[in-house]
mmCIF file with all atom_site columns, C-alpha atoms in Angstrom:
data_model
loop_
_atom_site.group_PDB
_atom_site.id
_atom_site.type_symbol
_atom_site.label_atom_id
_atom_site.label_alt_id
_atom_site.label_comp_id
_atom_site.label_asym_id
_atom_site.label_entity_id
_atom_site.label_seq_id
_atom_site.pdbx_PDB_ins_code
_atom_site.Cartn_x
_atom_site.Cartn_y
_atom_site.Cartn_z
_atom_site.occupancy
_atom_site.B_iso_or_equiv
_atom_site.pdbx_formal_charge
_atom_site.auth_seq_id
_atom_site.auth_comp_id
_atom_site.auth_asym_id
_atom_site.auth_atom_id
_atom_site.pdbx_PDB_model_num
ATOM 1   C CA . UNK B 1 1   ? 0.000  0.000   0.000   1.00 48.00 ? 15  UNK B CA 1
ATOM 2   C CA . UNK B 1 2   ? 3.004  2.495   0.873   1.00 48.00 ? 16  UNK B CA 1
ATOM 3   C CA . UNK B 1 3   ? 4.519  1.922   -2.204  1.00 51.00 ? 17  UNK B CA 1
ATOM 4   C CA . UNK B 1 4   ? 1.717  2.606   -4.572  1.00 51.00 ? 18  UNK B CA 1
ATOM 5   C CA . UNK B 1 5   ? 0.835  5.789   -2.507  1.00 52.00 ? 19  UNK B CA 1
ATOM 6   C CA . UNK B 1 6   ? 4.408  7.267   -3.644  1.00 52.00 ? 20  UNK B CA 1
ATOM 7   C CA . UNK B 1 7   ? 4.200  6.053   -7.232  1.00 53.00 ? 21  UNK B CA 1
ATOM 8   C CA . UNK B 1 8   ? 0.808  7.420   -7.631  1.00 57.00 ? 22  UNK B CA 1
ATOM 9   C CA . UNK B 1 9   ? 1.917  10.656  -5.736  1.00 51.00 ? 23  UNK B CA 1
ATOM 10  C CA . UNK B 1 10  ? 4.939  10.899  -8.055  1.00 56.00 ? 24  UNK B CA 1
ATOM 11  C CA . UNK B 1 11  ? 2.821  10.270  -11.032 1.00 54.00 ? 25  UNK B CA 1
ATOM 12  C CA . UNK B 1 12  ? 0.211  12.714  -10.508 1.00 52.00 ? 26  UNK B CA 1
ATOM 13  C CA . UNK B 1 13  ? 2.827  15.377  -9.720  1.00 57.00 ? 27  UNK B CA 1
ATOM 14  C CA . UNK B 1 14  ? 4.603  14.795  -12.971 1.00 52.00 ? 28  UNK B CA 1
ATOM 15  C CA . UNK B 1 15  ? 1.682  14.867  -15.163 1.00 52.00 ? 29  UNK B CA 1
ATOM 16  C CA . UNK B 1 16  ? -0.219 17.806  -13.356 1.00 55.00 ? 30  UNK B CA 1
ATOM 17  C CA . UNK B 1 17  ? 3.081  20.165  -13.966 1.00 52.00 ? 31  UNK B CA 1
ATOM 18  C CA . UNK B 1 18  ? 3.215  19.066  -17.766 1.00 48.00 ? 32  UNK B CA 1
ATOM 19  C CA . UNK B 1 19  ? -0.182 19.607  -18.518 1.00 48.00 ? 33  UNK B CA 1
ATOM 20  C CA . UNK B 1 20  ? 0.066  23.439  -16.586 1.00 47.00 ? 34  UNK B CA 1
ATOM 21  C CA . UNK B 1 21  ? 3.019  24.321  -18.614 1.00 44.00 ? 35  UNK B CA 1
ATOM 22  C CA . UNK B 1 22  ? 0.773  23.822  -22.225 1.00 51.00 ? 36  UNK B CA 1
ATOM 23  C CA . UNK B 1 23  ? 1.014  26.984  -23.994 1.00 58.00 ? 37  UNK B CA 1
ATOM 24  C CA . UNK B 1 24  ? -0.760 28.828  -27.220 1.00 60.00 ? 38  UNK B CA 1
ATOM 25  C CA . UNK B 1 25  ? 2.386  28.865  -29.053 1.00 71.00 ? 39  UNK B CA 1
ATOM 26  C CA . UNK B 1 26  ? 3.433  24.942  -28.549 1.00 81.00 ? 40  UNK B CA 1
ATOM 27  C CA . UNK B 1 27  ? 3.474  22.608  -30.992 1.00 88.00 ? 41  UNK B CA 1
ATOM 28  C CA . UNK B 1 28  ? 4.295  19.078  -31.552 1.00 90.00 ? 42  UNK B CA 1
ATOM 29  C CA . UNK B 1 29  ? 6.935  17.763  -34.522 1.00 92.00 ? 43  UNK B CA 1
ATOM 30  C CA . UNK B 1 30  ? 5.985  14.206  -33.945 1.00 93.00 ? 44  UNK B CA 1
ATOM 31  C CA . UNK B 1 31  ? 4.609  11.665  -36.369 1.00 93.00 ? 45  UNK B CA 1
ATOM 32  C CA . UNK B 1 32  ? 4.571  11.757  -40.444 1.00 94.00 ? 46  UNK B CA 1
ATOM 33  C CA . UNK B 1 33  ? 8.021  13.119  -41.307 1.00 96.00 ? 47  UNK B CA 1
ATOM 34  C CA . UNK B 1 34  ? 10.744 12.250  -44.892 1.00 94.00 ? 48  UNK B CA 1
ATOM 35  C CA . UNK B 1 35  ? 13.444 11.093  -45.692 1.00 92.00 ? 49  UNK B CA 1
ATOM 36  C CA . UNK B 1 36  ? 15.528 12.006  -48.487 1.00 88.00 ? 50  UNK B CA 1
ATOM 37  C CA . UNK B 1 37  ? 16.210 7.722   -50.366 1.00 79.00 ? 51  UNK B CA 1
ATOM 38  C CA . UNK B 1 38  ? 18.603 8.776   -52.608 1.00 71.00 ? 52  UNK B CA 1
ATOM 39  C CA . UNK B 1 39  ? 22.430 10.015  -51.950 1.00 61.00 ? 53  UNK B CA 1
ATOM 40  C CA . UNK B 1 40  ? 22.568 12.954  -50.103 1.00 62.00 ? 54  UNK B CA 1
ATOM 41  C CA . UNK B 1 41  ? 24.183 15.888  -51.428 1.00 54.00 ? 55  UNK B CA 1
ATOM 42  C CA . UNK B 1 42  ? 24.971 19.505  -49.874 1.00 54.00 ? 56  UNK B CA 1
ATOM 43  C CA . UNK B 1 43  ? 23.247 21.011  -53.083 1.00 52.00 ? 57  UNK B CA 1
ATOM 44  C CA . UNK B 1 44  ? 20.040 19.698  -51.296 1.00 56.00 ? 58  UNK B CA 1
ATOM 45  C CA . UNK B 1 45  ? 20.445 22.977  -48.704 1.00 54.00 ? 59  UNK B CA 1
ATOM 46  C CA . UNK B 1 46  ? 19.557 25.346  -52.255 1.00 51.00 ? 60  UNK B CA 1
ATOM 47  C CA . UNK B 1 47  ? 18.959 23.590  -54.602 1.00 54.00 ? 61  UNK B CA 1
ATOM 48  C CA . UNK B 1 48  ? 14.732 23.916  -54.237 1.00 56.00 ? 62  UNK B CA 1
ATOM 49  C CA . UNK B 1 49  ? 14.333 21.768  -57.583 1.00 55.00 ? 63  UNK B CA 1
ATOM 50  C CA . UNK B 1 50  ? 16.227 18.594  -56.334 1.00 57.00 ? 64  UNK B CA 1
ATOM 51  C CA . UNK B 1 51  ? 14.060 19.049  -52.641 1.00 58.00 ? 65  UNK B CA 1
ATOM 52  C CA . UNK B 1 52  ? 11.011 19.623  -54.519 1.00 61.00 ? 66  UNK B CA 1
ATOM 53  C CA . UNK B 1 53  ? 11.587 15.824  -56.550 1.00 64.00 ? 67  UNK B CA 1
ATOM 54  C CA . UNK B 1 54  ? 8.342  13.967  -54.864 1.00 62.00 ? 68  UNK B CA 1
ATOM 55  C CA . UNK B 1 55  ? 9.794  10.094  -55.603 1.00 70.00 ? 69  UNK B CA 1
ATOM 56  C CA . UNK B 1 56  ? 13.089 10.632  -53.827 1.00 82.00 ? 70  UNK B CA 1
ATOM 57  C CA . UNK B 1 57  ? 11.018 11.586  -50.206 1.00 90.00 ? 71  UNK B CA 1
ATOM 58  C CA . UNK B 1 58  ? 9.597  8.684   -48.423 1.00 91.00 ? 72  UNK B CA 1
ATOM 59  C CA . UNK B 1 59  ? 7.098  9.286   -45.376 1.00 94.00 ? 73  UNK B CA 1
ATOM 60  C CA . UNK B 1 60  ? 8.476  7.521   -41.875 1.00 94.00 ? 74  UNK B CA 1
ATOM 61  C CA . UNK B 1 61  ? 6.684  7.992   -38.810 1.00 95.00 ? 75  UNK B CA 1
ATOM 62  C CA . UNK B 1 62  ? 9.402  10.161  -36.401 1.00 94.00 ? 76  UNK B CA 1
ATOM 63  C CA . UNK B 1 63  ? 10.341 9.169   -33.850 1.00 94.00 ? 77  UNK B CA 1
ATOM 64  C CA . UNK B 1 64  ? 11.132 5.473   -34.496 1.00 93.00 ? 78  UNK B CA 1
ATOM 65  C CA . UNK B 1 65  ? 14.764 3.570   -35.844 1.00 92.00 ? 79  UNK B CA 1
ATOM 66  C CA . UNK B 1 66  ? 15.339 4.538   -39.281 1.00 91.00 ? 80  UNK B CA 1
ATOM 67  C CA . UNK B 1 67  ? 16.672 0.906   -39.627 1.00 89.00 ? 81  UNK B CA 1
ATOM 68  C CA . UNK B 1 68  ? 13.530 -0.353  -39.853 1.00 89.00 ? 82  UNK B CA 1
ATOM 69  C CA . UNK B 1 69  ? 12.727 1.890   -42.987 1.00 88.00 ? 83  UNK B CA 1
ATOM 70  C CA . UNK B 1 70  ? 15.702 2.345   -44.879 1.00 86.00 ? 84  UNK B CA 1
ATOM 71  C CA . UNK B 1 71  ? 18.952 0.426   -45.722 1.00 81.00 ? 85  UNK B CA 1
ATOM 72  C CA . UNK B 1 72  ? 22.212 2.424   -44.528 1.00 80.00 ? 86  UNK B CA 1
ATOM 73  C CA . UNK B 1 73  ? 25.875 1.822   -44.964 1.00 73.00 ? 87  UNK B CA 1
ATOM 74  C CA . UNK B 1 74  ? 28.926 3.899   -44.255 1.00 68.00 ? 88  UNK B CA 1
ATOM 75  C CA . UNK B 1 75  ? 29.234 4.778   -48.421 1.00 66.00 ? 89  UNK B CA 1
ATOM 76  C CA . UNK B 1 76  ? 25.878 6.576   -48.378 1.00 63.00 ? 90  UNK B CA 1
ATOM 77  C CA . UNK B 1 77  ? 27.339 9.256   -45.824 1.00 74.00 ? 91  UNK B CA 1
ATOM 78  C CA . UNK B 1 78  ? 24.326 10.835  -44.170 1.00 83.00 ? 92  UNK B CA 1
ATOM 79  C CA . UNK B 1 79  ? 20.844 10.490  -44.146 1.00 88.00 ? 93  UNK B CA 1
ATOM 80  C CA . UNK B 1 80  ? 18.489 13.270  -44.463 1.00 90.00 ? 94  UNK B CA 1
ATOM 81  C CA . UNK B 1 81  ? 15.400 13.731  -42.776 1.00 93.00 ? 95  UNK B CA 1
ATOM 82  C CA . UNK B 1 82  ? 12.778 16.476  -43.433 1.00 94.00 ? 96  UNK B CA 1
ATOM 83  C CA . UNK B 1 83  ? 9.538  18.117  -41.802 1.00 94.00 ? 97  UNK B CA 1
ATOM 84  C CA . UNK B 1 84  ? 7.443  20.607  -43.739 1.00 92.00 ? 98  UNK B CA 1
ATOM 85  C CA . UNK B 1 85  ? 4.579  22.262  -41.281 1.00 89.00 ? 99  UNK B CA 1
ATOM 86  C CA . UNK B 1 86  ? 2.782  25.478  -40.323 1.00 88.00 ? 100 UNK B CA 1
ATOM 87  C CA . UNK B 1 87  ? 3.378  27.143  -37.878 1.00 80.00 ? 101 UNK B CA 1
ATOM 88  C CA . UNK B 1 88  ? -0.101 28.311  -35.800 1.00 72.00 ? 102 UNK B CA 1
ATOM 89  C CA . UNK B 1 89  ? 0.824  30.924  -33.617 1.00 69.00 ? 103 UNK B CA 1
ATOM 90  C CA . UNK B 1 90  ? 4.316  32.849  -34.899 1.00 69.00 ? 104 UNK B CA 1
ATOM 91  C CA . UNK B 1 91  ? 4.946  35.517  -31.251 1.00 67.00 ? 105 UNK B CA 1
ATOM 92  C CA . UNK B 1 92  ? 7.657  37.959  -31.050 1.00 70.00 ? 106 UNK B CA 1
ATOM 93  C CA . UNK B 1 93  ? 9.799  35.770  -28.522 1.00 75.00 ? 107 UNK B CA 1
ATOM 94  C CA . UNK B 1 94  ? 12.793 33.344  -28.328 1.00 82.00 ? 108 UNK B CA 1
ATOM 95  C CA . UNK B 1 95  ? 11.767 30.128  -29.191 1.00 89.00 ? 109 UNK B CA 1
ATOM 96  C CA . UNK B 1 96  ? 13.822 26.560  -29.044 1.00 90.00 ? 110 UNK B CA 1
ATOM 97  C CA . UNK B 1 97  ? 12.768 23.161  -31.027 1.00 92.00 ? 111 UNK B CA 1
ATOM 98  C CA . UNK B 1 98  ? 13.729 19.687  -28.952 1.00 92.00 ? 112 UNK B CA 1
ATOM 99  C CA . UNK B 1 99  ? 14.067 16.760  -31.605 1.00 92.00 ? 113 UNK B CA 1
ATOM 100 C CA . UNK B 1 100 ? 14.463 14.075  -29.006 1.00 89.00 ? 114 UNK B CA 1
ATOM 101 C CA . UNK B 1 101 ? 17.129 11.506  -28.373 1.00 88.00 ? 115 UNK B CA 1
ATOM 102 C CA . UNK B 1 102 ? 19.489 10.886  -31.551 1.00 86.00 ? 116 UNK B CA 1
ATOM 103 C CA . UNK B 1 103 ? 22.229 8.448   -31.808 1.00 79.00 ? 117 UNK B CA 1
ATOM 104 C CA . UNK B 1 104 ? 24.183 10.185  -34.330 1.00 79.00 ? 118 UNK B CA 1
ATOM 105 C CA . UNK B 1 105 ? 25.732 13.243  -34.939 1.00 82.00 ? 119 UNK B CA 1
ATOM 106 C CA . UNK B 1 106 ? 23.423 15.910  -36.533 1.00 86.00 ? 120 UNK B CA 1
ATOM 107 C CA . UNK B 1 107 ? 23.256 18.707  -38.573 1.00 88.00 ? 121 UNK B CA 1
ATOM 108 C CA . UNK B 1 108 ? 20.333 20.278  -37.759 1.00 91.00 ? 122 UNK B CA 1
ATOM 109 C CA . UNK B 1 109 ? 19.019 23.435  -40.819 1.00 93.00 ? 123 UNK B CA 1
ATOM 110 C CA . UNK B 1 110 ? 15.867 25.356  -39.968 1.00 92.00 ? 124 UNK B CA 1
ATOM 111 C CA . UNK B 1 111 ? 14.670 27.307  -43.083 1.00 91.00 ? 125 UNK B CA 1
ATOM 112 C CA . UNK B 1 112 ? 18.013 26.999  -44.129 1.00 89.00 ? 126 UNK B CA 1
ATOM 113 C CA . UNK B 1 113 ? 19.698 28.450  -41.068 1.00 90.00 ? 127 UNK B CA 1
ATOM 114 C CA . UNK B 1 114 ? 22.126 26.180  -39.349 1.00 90.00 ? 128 UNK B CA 1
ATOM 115 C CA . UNK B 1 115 ? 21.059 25.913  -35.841 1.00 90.00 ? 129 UNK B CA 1
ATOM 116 C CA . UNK B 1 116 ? 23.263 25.314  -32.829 1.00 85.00 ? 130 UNK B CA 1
ATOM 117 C CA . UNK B 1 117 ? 22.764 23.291  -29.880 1.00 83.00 ? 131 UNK B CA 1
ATOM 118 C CA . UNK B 1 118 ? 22.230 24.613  -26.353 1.00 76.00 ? 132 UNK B CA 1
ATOM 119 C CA . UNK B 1 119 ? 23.550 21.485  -24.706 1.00 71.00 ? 133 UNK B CA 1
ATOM 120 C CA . UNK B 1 120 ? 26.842 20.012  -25.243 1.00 64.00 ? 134 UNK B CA 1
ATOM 121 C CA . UNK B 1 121 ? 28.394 22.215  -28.389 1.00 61.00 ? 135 UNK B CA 1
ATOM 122 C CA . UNK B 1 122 ? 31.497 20.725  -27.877 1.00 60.00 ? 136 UNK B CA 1
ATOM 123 C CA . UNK B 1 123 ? 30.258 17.333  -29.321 1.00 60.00 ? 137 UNK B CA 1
ATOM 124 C CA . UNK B 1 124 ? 29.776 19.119  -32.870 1.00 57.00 ? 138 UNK B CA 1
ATOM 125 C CA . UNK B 1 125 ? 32.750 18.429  -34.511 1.00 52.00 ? 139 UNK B CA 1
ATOM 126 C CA . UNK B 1 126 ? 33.647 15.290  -32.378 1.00 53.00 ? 140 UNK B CA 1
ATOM 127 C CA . UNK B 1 127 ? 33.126 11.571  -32.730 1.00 57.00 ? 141 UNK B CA 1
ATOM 128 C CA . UNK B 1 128 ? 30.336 10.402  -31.667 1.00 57.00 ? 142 UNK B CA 1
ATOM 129 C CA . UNK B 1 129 ? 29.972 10.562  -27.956 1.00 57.00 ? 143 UNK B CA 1
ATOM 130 C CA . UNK B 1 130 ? 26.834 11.063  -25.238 1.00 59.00 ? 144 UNK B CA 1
ATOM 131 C CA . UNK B 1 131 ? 24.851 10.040  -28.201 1.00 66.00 ? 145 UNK B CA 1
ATOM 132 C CA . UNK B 1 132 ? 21.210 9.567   -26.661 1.00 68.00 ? 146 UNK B CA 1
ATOM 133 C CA . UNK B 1 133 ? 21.052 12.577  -25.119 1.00 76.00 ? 147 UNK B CA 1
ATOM 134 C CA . UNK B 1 134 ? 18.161 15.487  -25.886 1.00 83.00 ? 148 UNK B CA 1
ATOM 135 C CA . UNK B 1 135 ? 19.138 17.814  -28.458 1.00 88.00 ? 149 UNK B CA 1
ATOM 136 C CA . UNK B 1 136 ? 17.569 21.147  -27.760 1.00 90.00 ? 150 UNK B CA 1
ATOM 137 C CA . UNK B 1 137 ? 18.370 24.292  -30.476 1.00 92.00 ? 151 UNK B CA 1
ATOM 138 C CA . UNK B 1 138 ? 17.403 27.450  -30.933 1.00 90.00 ? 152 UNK B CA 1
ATOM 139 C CA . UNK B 1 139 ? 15.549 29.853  -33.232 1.00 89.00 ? 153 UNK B CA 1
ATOM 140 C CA . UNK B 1 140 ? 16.567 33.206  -34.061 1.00 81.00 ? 154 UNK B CA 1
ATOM 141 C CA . UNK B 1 141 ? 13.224 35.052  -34.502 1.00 76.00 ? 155 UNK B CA 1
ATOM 142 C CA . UNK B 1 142 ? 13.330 36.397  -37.106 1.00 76.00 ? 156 UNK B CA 1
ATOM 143 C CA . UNK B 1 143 ? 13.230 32.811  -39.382 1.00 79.00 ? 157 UNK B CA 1
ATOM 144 C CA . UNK B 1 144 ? 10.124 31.502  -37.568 1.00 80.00 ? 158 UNK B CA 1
ATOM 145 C CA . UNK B 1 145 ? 7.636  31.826  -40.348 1.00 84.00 ? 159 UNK B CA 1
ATOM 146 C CA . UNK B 1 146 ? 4.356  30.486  -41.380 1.00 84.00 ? 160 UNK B CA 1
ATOM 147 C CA . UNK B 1 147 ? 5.519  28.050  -43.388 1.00 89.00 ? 161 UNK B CA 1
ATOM 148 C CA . UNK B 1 148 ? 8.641  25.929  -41.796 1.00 92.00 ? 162 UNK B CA 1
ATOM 149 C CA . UNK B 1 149 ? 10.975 23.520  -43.313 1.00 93.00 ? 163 UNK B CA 1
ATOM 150 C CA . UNK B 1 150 ? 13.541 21.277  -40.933 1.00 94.00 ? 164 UNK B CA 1
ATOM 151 C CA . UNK B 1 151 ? 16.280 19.580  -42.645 1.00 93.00 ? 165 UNK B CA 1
ATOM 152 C CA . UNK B 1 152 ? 18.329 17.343  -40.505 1.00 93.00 ? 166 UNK B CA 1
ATOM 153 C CA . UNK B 1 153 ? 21.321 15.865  -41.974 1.00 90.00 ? 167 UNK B CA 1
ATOM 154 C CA . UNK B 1 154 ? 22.245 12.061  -39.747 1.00 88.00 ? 168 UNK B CA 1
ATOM 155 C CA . UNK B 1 155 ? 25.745 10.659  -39.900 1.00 85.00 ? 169 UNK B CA 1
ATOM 156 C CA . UNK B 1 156 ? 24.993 6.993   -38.378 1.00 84.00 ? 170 UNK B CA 1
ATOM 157 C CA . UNK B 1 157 ? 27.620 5.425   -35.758 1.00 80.00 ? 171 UNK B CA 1
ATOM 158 C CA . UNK B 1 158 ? 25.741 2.638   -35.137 1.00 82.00 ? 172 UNK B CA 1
ATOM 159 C CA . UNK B 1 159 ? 24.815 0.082   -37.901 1.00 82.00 ? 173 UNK B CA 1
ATOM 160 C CA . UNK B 1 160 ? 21.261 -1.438  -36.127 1.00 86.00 ? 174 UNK B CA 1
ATOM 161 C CA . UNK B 1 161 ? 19.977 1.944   -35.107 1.00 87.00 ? 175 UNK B CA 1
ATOM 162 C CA . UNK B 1 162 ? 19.482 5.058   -36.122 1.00 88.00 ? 176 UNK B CA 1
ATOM 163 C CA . UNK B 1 163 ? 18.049 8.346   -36.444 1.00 89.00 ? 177 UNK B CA 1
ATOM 164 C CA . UNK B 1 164 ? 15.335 10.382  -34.139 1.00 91.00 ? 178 UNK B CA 1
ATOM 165 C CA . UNK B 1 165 ? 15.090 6.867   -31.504 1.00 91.00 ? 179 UNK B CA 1
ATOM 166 C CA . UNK B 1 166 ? 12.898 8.431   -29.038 1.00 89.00 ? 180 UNK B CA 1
ATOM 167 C CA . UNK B 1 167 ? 11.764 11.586  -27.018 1.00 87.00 ? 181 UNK B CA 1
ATOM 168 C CA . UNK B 1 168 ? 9.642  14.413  -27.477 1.00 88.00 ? 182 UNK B CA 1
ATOM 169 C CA . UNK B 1 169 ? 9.497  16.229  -30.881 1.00 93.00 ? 183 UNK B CA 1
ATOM 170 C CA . UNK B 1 170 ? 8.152  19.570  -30.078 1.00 92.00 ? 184 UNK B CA 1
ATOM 171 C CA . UNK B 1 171 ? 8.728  23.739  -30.525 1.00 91.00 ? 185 UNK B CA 1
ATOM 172 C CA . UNK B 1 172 ? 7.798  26.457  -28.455 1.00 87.00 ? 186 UNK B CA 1
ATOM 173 C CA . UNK B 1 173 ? 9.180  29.264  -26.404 1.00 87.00 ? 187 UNK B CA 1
ATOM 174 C CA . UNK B 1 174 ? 12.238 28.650  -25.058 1.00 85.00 ? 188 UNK B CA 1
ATOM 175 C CA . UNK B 1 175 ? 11.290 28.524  -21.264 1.00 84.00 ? 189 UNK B CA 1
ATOM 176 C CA . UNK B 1 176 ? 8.651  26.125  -21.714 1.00 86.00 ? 190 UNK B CA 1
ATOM 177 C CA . UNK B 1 177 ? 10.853 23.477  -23.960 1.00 87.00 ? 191 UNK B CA 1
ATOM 178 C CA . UNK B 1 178 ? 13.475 23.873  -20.953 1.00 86.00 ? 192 UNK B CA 1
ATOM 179 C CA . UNK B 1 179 ? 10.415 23.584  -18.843 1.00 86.00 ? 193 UNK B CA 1
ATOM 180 C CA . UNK B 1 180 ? 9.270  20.575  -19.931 1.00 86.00 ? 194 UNK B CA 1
ATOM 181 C CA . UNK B 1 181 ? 12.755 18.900  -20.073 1.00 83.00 ? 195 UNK B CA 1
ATOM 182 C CA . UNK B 1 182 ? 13.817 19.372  -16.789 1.00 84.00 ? 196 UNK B CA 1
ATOM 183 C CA . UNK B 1 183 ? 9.939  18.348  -15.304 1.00 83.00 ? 197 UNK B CA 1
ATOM 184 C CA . UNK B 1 184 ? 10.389 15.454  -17.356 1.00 81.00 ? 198 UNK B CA 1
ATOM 185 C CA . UNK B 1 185 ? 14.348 14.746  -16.178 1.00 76.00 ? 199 UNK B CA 1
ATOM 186 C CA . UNK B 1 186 ? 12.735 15.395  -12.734 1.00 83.00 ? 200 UNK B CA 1
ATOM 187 C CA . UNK B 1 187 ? 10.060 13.097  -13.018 1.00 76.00 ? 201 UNK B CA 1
ATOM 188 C CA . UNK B 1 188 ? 12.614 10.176  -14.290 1.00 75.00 ? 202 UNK B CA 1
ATOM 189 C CA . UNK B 1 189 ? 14.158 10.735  -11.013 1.00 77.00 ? 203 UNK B CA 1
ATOM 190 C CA . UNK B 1 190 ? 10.997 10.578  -8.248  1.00 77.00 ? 204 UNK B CA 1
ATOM 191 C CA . UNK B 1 191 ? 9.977  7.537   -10.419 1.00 77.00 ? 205 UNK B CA 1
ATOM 192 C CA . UNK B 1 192 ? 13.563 6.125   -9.685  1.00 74.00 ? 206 UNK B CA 1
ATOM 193 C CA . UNK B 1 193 ? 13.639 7.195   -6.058  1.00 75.00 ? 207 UNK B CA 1
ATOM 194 C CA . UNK B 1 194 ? 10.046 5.439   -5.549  1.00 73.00 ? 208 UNK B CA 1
ATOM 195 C CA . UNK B 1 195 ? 11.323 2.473   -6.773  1.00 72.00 ? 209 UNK B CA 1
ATOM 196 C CA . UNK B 1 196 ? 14.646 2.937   -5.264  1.00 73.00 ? 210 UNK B CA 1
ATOM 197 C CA . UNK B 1 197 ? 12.767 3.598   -1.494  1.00 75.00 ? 211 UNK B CA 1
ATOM 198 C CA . UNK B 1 198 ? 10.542 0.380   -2.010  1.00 72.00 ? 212 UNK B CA 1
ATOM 199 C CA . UNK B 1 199 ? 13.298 -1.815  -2.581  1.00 69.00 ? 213 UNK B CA 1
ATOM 200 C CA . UNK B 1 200 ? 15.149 -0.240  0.495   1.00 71.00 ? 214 UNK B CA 1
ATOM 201 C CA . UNK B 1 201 ? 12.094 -1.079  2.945   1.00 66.00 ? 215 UNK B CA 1
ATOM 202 C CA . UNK B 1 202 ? 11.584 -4.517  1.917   1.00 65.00 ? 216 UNK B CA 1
ATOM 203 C CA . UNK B 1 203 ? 15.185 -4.615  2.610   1.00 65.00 ? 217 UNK B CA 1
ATOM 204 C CA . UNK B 1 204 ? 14.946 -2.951  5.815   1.00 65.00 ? 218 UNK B CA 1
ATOM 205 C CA . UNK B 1 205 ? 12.011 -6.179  6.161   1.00 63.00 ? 219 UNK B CA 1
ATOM 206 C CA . UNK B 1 206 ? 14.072 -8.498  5.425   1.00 63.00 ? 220 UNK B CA 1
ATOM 207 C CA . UNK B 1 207 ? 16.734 -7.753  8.185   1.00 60.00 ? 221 UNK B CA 1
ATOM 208 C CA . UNK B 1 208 ? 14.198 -7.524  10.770  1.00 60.00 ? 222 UNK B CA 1
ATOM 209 C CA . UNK B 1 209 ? 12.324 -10.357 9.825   1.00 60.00 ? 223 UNK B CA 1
ATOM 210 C CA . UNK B 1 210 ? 15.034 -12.906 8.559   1.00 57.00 ? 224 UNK B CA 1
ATOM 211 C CA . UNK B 1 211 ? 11.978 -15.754 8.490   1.00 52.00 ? 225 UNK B CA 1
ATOM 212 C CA . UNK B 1 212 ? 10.780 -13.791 5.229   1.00 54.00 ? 226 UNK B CA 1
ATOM 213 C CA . UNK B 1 213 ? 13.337 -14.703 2.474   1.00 53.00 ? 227 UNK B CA 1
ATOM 214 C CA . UNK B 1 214 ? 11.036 -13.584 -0.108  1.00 56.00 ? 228 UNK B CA 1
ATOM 215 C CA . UNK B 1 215 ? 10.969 -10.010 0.994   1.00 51.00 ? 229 UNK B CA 1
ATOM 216 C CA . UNK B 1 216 ? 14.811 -10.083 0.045   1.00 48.00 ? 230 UNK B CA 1
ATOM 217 C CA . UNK B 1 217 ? 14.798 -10.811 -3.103  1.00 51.00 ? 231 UNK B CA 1
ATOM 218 C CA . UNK B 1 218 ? 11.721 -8.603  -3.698  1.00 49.00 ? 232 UNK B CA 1
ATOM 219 C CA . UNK B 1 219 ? 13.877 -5.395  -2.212  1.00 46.00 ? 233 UNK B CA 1
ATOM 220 C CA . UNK B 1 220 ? 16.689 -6.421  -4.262  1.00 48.00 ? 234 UNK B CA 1
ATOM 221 C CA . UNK B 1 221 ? 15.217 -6.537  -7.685  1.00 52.00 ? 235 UNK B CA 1
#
């Protein structure tokens, strides 16, 4: 009974805060996005004619492994994803875009600008390294428009996954993506400590009450 009282308490807390933090201007990139199927090619960042070539874009469901969709090896360089949306409510603030956890290195171009990361920069130009993390950029404000285009350019380390794995897809002012990253970092953690603090008592059981055996093993996994 204790035990489900604190993961129901955690719960609750987590989802209440999320759901507060919804704003006008927030809007999720997940589900139907492209991928470019033939060779990649820089020319792809101008050139509108080759982008605008219907049979070389397959629709993929984002996020999910790419693996499952498309045949990569290390001759075909990068892969290049692509989201085309509108944009409902364009407000004269600073304004970030979290793609979720990638297991590559990324190039990430938002109406053609190349955006930077706000976490970890120093992994840019490096091999591969902290590779699931959340990749969080931002906008400048003056190229959010009505019509949006993301181009993200993948170089694959791994050859059985890759691309946008997991994680929230989603753009919006900047205090409410970091808002919802850290509530949802936060609420990794109580669900962790629950389960941390229910193991621990059935522990604590099991040293008074050396009969049980079963409340042991039930602590320790």
């Amino acid at each position: 009974m204790f035990q489900k009282i604190i993961i129901t308490l955690s719960l609750l807390l987590y989802y209440n805060c999320l759901y507060k933090i919804q704003e006008e201007n927030f809007q999720d990139l997940s589900g139907i996005w492209e991928v470019y199927v033939s060779l990649v090619s820089e020319d792809l960042q101008t050139n509108k004619n080759l982008k605008q070539k219907l049979d070389r874009w397959k629709p993929i469901p984002i996020p999910s492994n790419l693996k499952d969709f498309i045949k990569w090896n290390s001759s075909n360089e990068e892969i290049l994803l692509r989201k085309q949306f509108d944009f409902r409510n364009v407000a004269d603030t600073s304004f970030s875009i979290s793609l979720g956890k990638i297991s590559d290195q990324v190039r990430v171009f938002w109406n053609g600008q190349e955006l930077s990361e706000e976490l970890f920069t120093e992994y840019k130009n490096s091999i591969p390294q902290g590779y699931d993390r959340t990749r969080i950029y931002s906008i400048s404000e003056n190229k959010i428009f009505k019509k949006n285009e993301i181009l993200i350019y993948i170089k694959p380390y791994f050859d059985y996954e890759y691309g946008i794995l997991s994680g929230q897809l989603e753009i919006g002012p900047s205090a409410i993506i970091w808002k919802r990253f850290y509530l949802r970092e936060i609420g990794g953690l109580l669900i962790f400590g629950s389960f941390l603090l229910i193991g621990g008592f059935f522990l604590f059981l099991s040293w008074r009450e050396k009969k049980y055996g079963e409340n042991f093993y039930f602590g320790f996994f």
